[in-house]
């Protein structure tokens, strides 16, 4: 870089409306170079915005919302596709994005081999692929397979859950740091709950049919992120077939709660110890949708024709009568998780019926039907809600109290995975490809 004139040091510390006086006195070419260099330094040192990454199931806070960047409205299999990467293994887990990497999981040979992939975020090129073997894979259904759990990363380590094959952790270069065998899982419909990170720990719901068919009961477990050693375990006997991923929510001054869906109830735990703090006995069985938190409320739903409700955290014991703010019987979807964006709660079911509610009161604002069959959960950002069906058609709905369909974007492939949003791009995983979709 050209050296700056020594007379800069002697100039008075004055500034005009936009440009420091000292810089304004420089020759135009040198001034432009200085502004460019300062801009590059600023970008390099500036912290990432929350919307730049999507490091876990449903994003940074488990909310499925990424605001702050413009997002595409229309695309096809060729238009507005930044890159398209072929994915070899089977898997319905969602992609996650952190810094310059995209991670996803898959399975080969009916679960006998499980894999974690790292792709380059800018090009889609595979940076590394790592496999582990599992000679005794768990039972899986057509909706779960053997790689349904979405991985999680802190940017330096990536953790993936593979049922009987265990919990594995790799560093950013693909080196295996640890592997924990968790036991013999038994579940009629397979496993799908995803791990989450809480500082230096990995939290995982291990609900399954184990209390009836296996050697261990359903439980909630915490592992040290650096070593893989178990930190604590809380037994959950009698609870099974939960596919939901928990969230951590604030619950008053210096208090946090780990909110976990369960058969017949929602539970709040102390994430530091695993101690059960409260429960609301309001759910239906076979819990698949994950809870979300917004506006001081936990929004939960479960089971085929199960309830949809809002719960205020911070209680103790049985809070069914004291902390359930509102409830709508039969309004919950069987599989798809809800999203809260702004003042509104959006819920769609497997038949494509999209309902919008006023989140604070539970008042329904509209109910519309979208074509297709749906398994993926919705995501939101840039004033829009994105809902993808099993034919990889993503419906873009304007956020707000009135229904407005902005686009129906078709990829023409089988899709069960939920999209991820990072920066100005949407990442859509189909059965055989990962798309990075972005506007100009």
mmCIF file of N, CA, C and O in Angstrom, residues 231-290:
data_model
loop_
_atom_site.group_PDB
_atom_site.id
_atom_site.type_symbol
_atom_site.label_atom_id
_atom_site.label_comp_id
_atom_site.label_asym_id
_atom_site.label_seq_id
_atom_site.Cartn_x
_atom_site.Cartn_y
_atom_site.Cartn_z
ATOM 1 N N UNK A 231 -22.223 -35.454 31.029
ATOM 2 C CA UNK A 231 -22.233 -34.522 32.156
ATOM 3 C C UNK A 231 -23.367 -34.845 33.119
ATOM 4 O O UNK A 231 -23.174 -34.822 34.336
ATOM 5 N N UNK A 232 -24.553 -35.107 32.584
ATOM 6 C CA UNK A 232 -25.675 -35.548 33.412
ATOM 7 C C UNK A 232 -26.692 -36.268 32.552
ATOM 8 O O UNK A 232 -26.680 -36.146 31.325
ATOM 9 N N UNK A 233 -27.540 -37.020 33.238
ATOM 10 C CA UNK A 233 -28.613 -37.753 32.558
ATOM 11 C C UNK A 233 -29.861 -37.687 33.429
ATOM 12 O O UNK A 233 -29.799 -37.884 34.637
ATOM 13 N N UNK A 234 -31.006 -37.409 32.794
ATOM 14 C CA UNK A 234 -32.285 -37.390 33.486
ATOM 15 C C UNK A 234 -33.199 -38.420 32.840
ATOM 16 O O UNK A 234 -33.486 -38.331 31.643
ATOM 17 N N UNK A 235 -33.600 -39.409 33.615
ATOM 18 C CA UNK A 235 -34.461 -40.458 33.086
ATOM 19 C C UNK A 235 -35.858 -39.910 32.796
ATOM 20 O O UNK A 235 -36.372 -39.055 33.515
ATOM 21 N N UNK A 236 -36.462 -40.412 31.727
ATOM 22 C CA UNK A 236 -37.825 -40.033 31.330
ATOM 23 C C UNK A 236 -38.638 -41.302 31.051
ATOM 24 O O UNK A 236 -39.110 -41.524 29.943
ATOM 25 N N UNK A 237 -38.803 -42.171 32.038
ATOM 26 C CA UNK A 237 -39.505 -43.443 31.810
ATOM 27 C C UNK A 237 -40.951 -43.204 31.411
ATOM 28 O O UNK A 237 -41.612 -42.269 31.876
ATOM 29 N N UNK A 238 -41.427 -44.055 30.528
ATOM 30 C CA UNK A 238 -42.813 -43.969 30.086
ATOM 31 C C UNK A 238 -43.048 -42.988 28.965
ATOM 32 O O UNK A 238 -44.163 -42.914 28.434
ATOM 33 N N UNK A 239 -42.019 -42.242 28.565
ATOM 34 C CA UNK A 239 -42.151 -41.285 27.467
ATOM 35 C C UNK A 239 -41.445 -41.862 26.249
ATOM 36 O O UNK A 239 -40.291 -42.274 26.322
ATOM 37 N N UNK A 240 -42.117 -41.876 25.107
ATOM 38 C CA UNK A 240 -41.523 -42.483 23.931
ATOM 39 C C UNK A 240 -42.061 -41.818 22.667
ATOM 40 O O UNK A 240 -43.004 -41.047 22.689
ATOM 41 N N UNK A 241 -41.373 -42.123 21.563
ATOM 42 C CA UNK A 241 -41.742 -41.615 20.245
ATOM 43 C C UNK A 241 -41.839 -40.094 20.210
ATOM 44 O O UNK A 241 -42.809 -39.521 19.749
ATOM 45 N N UNK A 242 -40.825 -39.457 20.717
ATOM 46 C CA UNK A 242 -40.703 -38.013 20.567
ATOM 47 C C UNK A 242 -39.629 -37.731 19.530
ATOM 48 O O UNK A 242 -38.510 -38.239 19.638
ATOM 49 N N UNK A 243 -39.967 -36.951 18.526
ATOM 50 C CA UNK A 243 -39.026 -36.615 17.459
ATOM 51 C C UNK A 243 -38.680 -35.133 17.475
ATOM 52 O O UNK A 243 -38.004 -34.638 16.589
ATOM 53 N N UNK A 244 -39.169 -34.406 18.480
ATOM 54 C CA UNK A 244 -38.968 -32.968 18.556
ATOM 55 C C UNK A 244 -37.577 -32.638 19.101
ATOM 56 O O UNK A 244 -36.985 -33.403 19.848
ATOM 57 N N UNK A 245 -37.081 -31.463 18.717
ATOM 58 C CA UNK A 245 -35.807 -30.958 19.208
ATOM 59 C C UNK A 245 -36.079 -29.872 20.248
ATOM 60 O O UNK A 245 -36.906 -28.988 20.015
ATOM 61 N N UNK A 246 -35.412 -29.915 21.393
ATOM 62 C CA UNK A 246 -35.697 -28.940 22.458
ATOM 63 C C UNK A 246 -35.117 -27.569 22.147
ATOM 64 O O UNK A 246 -34.297 -27.402 21.232
ATOM 65 N N UNK A 247 -35.524 -26.573 22.938
ATOM 66 C CA UNK A 247 -34.976 -25.223 22.863
ATOM 67 C C UNK A 247 -34.657 -24.738 24.275
ATOM 68 O O UNK A 247 -35.220 -25.238 25.247
ATOM 69 N N UNK A 248 -33.760 -23.781 24.371
ATOM 70 C CA UNK A 248 -33.454 -23.139 25.647
ATOM 71 C C UNK A 248 -34.036 -21.736 25.625
ATOM 72 O O UNK A 248 -33.824 -20.978 24.677
ATOM 73 N N UNK A 249 -34.798 -21.387 26.667
ATOM 74 C CA UNK A 249 -35.508 -20.110 26.688
ATOM 75 C C UNK A 249 -35.176 -19.355 27.973
ATOM 76 O O UNK A 249 -34.892 -19.963 29.013
ATOM 77 N N UNK A 250 -35.218 -18.012 27.941
ATOM 78 C CA UNK A 250 -35.087 -17.234 29.170
ATOM 79 C C UNK A 250 -36.366 -17.337 29.982
ATOM 80 O O UNK A 250 -37.467 -17.362 29.428
ATOM 81 N N UNK A 251 -36.237 -17.385 31.292
ATOM 82 C CA UNK A 251 -37.413 -17.562 32.153
ATOM 83 C C UNK A 251 -37.299 -16.708 33.403
ATOM 84 O O UNK A 251 -37.532 -17.163 34.509
ATOM 85 N N UNK A 252 -36.925 -15.446 33.230
ATOM 86 C CA UNK A 252 -36.770 -14.572 34.379
ATOM 87 C C UNK A 252 -35.321 -14.255 34.632
ATOM 88 O O UNK A 252 -34.415 -14.725 33.928
ATOM 89 N N UNK A 253 -35.058 -13.447 35.631
ATOM 90 C CA UNK A 253 -33.712 -13.007 35.926
ATOM 91 C C UNK A 253 -32.807 -14.175 36.293
ATOM 92 O O UNK A 253 -33.094 -14.947 37.202
ATOM 93 N N UNK A 254 -31.706 -14.292 35.541
ATOM 94 C CA UNK A 254 -30.687 -15.330 35.784
ATOM 95 C C UNK A 254 -31.265 -16.741 35.746
ATOM 96 O O UNK A 254 -30.748 -17.652 36.404
ATOM 97 N N UNK A 255 -32.319 -16.945 34.982
ATOM 98 C CA UNK A 255 -32.908 -18.283 34.893
ATOM 99 C C UNK A 255 -33.143 -18.643 33.436
ATOM 100 O O UNK A 255 -33.667 -17.839 32.669
ATOM 101 N N UNK A 256 -32.729 -19.856 33.091
ATOM 102 C CA UNK A 256 -32.988 -20.398 31.761
ATOM 103 C C UNK A 256 -33.663 -21.751 31.918
ATOM 104 O O UNK A 256 -33.495 -22.429 32.921
ATOM 105 N N UNK A 257 -34.401 -22.124 30.877
ATOM 106 C CA UNK A 257 -35.086 -23.419 30.916
ATOM 107 C C UNK A 257 -34.909 -24.151 29.598
ATOM 108 O O UNK A 257 -34.946 -23.539 28.526
ATOM 109 N N UNK A 258 -34.715 -25.444 29.701
ATOM 110 C CA UNK A 258 -34.665 -26.329 28.543
ATOM 111 C C UNK A 258 -36.067 -26.893 28.342
ATOM 112 O O UNK A 258 -36.554 -27.670 29.168
ATOM 113 N N UNK A 259 -36.722 -26.467 27.276
ATOM 114 C CA UNK A 259 -38.105 -26.870 27.028
ATOM 115 C C UNK A 259 -38.112 -28.063 26.089
ATOM 116 O O UNK A 259 -37.566 -28.013 24.980
ATOM 117 N N UNK A 260 -38.752 -29.152 26.551
ATOM 118 C CA UNK A 260 -38.754 -30.412 25.829
ATOM 119 C C UNK A 260 -40.187 -30.892 25.658
ATOM 120 O O UNK A 260 -40.947 -30.960 26.637
ATOM 121 N N UNK A 261 -40.562 -31.200 24.422
ATOM 122 C CA UNK A 261 -41.842 -31.848 24.189
ATOM 123 C C UNK A 261 -41.771 -33.296 24.652
ATOM 124 O O UNK A 261 -40.735 -33.947 24.544
ATOM 125 N N UNK A 262 -42.870 -33.789 25.132
ATOM 126 C CA UNK A 262 -42.948 -35.186 25.553
ATOM 127 C C UNK A 262 -44.341 -35.714 25.256
ATOM 128 O O UNK A 262 -45.256 -34.936 24.968
ATOM 129 N N UNK A 263 -44.464 -37.024 25.290
ATOM 130 C CA UNK A 263 -45.777 -37.624 25.146
ATOM 131 C C UNK A 263 -46.690 -37.107 26.257
ATOM 132 O O UNK A 263 -46.357 -37.209 27.438
ATOM 133 N N UNK A 264 -47.783 -36.480 25.884
ATOM 134 C CA UNK A 264 -48.819 -36.000 26.797
ATOM 135 C C UNK A 264 -48.481 -34.692 27.511
ATOM 136 O O UNK A 264 -49.359 -34.129 28.166
ATOM 137 N N UNK A 265 -47.251 -34.176 27.413
ATOM 138 C CA UNK A 265 -46.946 -32.964 28.161
ATOM 139 C C UNK A 265 -45.735 -32.230 27.593
ATOM 140 O O UNK A 265 -44.952 -32.780 26.814
ATOM 141 N N UNK A 266 -45.617 -30.962 27.999
ATOM 142 C CA UNK A 266 -44.421 -30.165 27.753
ATOM 143 C C UNK A 266 -43.690 -30.043 29.084
ATOM 144 O O UNK A 266 -44.316 -29.850 30.131
ATOM 145 N N UNK A 267 -42.356 -30.136 29.038
ATOM 146 C CA UNK A 267 -41.589 -30.070 30.273
ATOM 147 C C UNK A 267 -40.503 -29.008 30.190
ATOM 148 O O UNK A 267 -39.928 -28.784 29.123
ATOM 149 N N UNK A 268 -40.233 -28.371 31.319
ATOM 150 C CA UNK A 268 -39.133 -27.434 31.440
ATOM 151 C C UNK A 268 -38.093 -27.963 32.410
ATOM 152 O O UNK A 268 -38.430 -28.341 33.543
ATOM 153 N N UNK A 269 -36.830 -28.005 31.969
ATOM 154 C CA UNK A 269 -35.728 -28.529 32.787
ATOM 155 C C UNK A 269 -34.690 -27.438 33.036
ATOM 156 O O UNK A 269 -34.573 -26.482 32.263
ATOM 157 N N UNK A 270 -33.913 -27.619 34.065
ATOM 158 C CA UNK A 270 -32.732 -26.804 34.284
ATOM 159 C C UNK A 270 -31.638 -27.325 33.354
ATOM 160 O O UNK A 270 -31.194 -28.471 33.502
ATOM 161 N N UNK A 271 -31.180 -26.518 32.383
ATOM 162 C CA UNK A 271 -30.199 -27.044 31.417
ATOM 163 C C UNK A 271 -28.835 -27.325 32.027
ATOM 164 O O UNK A 271 -28.032 -28.047 31.434
ATOM 165 N N UNK A 272 -28.549 -26.772 33.195
ATOM 166 C CA UNK A 272 -27.250 -26.994 33.831
ATOM 167 C C UNK A 272 -27.191 -28.302 34.605
ATOM 168 O O UNK A 272 -26.110 -28.867 34.783
ATOM 169 N N UNK A 273 -28.351 -28.791 35.066
ATOM 170 C CA UNK A 273 -28.351 -29.986 35.906
ATOM 171 C C UNK A 273 -29.259 -31.102 35.402
ATOM 172 O O UNK A 273 -29.130 -32.249 35.836
ATOM 173 N N UNK A 274 -30.204 -30.769 34.511
ATOM 174 C CA UNK A 274 -31.180 -31.755 34.065
ATOM 175 C C UNK A 274 -32.357 -31.907 34.998
ATOM 176 O O UNK A 274 -33.229 -32.769 34.783
ATOM 177 N N UNK A 275 -32.445 -31.083 36.029
ATOM 178 C CA UNK A 275 -33.548 -31.178 36.990
ATOM 179 C C UNK A 275 -34.864 -30.729 36.353
ATOM 180 O O UNK A 275 -34.931 -29.686 35.694
ATOM 181 N N UNK A 276 -35.916 -31.520 36.546
ATOM 182 C CA UNK A 276 -37.243 -31.147 36.056
ATOM 183 C C UNK A 276 -37.782 -29.993 36.894
ATOM 184 O O UNK A 276 -37.831 -30.076 38.128
ATOM 185 N N UNK A 277 -38.207 -28.917 36.229
ATOM 186 C CA UNK A 277 -38.683 -27.722 36.920
ATOM 187 C C UNK A 277 -40.200 -27.623 36.858
ATOM 188 O O UNK A 277 -40.862 -27.356 37.851
ATOM 189 N N UNK A 278 -40.780 -27.814 35.659
ATOM 190 C CA UNK A 278 -42.235 -27.715 35.516
ATOM 191 C C UNK A 278 -42.718 -28.627 34.406
ATOM 192 O O UNK A 278 -41.935 -29.105 33.583
ATOM 193 N N UNK A 279 -44.020 -28.853 34.389
ATOM 194 C CA UNK A 279 -44.624 -29.627 33.306
ATOM 195 C C UNK A 279 -46.049 -29.133 33.099
ATOM 196 O O UNK A 279 -46.721 -28.685 34.027
ATOM 197 N N UNK A 280 -46.490 -29.200 31.838
ATOM 198 C CA UNK A 280 -47.863 -28.849 31.471
ATOM 199 C C UNK A 280 -48.474 -30.057 30.783
ATOM 200 O O UNK A 280 -48.013 -30.464 29.716
ATOM 201 N N UNK A 281 -49.482 -30.631 31.378
ATOM 202 C CA UNK A 281 -50.075 -31.871 30.870
ATOM 203 C C UNK A 281 -51.148 -31.553 29.834
ATOM 204 O O UNK A 281 -52.344 -31.658 30.093
ATOM 205 N N UNK A 282 -50.687 -31.187 28.652
ATOM 206 C CA UNK A 282 -51.632 -30.714 27.640
ATOM 207 C C UNK A 282 -51.384 -31.288 26.256
ATOM 208 O O UNK A 282 -52.095 -30.940 25.315
ATOM 209 N N UNK A 283 -50.390 -32.147 26.080
ATOM 210 C CA UNK A 283 -50.002 -32.590 24.744
ATOM 211 C C UNK A 283 -50.669 -33.900 24.360
ATOM 212 O O UNK A 283 -51.245 -34.600 25.195
ATOM 213 N N UNK A 284 -50.561 -34.209 23.058
ATOM 214 C CA UNK A 284 -50.977 -35.513 22.547
ATOM 215 C C UNK A 284 -49.724 -36.367 22.344
ATOM 216 O O UNK A 284 -48.604 -35.877 22.427
ATOM 217 N N UNK A 285 -49.895 -37.641 22.057
ATOM 218 C CA UNK A 285 -48.767 -38.536 21.882
ATOM 219 C C UNK A 285 -48.066 -38.356 20.552
ATOM 220 O O UNK A 285 -48.506 -37.614 19.682
ATOM 221 N N UNK A 286 -46.942 -39.053 20.398
ATOM 222 C CA UNK A 286 -46.154 -39.059 19.169
ATOM 223 C C UNK A 286 -45.777 -37.629 18.778
ATOM 224 O O UNK A 286 -46.241 -37.079 17.792
ATOM 225 N N UNK A 287 -44.902 -37.042 19.554
ATOM 226 C CA UNK A 287 -44.572 -35.629 19.385
ATOM 227 C C UNK A 287 -43.482 -35.464 18.339
ATOM 228 O O UNK A 287 -42.374 -35.973 18.498
ATOM 229 N N UNK A 288 -43.783 -34.739 17.258
ATOM 230 C CA UNK A 288 -42.798 -34.456 16.222
ATOM 231 C C UNK A 288 -42.459 -32.974 16.099
ATOM 232 O O UNK A 288 -41.286 -32.632 15.952
ATOM 233 N N UNK A 289 -43.425 -32.042 16.126
ATOM 234 C CA UNK A 289 -43.074 -30.629 15.963
ATOM 235 C C UNK A 289 -42.218 -30.124 17.123
ATOM 236 O O UNK A 289 -42.467 -30.456 18.283
ATOM 237 N N UNK A 290 -41.224 -29.307 16.795
ATOM 238 C CA UNK A 290 -40.384 -28.703 17.828
ATOM 239 C C UNK A 290 -41.037 -27.420 18.339
ATOM 240 O O UNK A 290 -41.719 -26.724 17.589
#
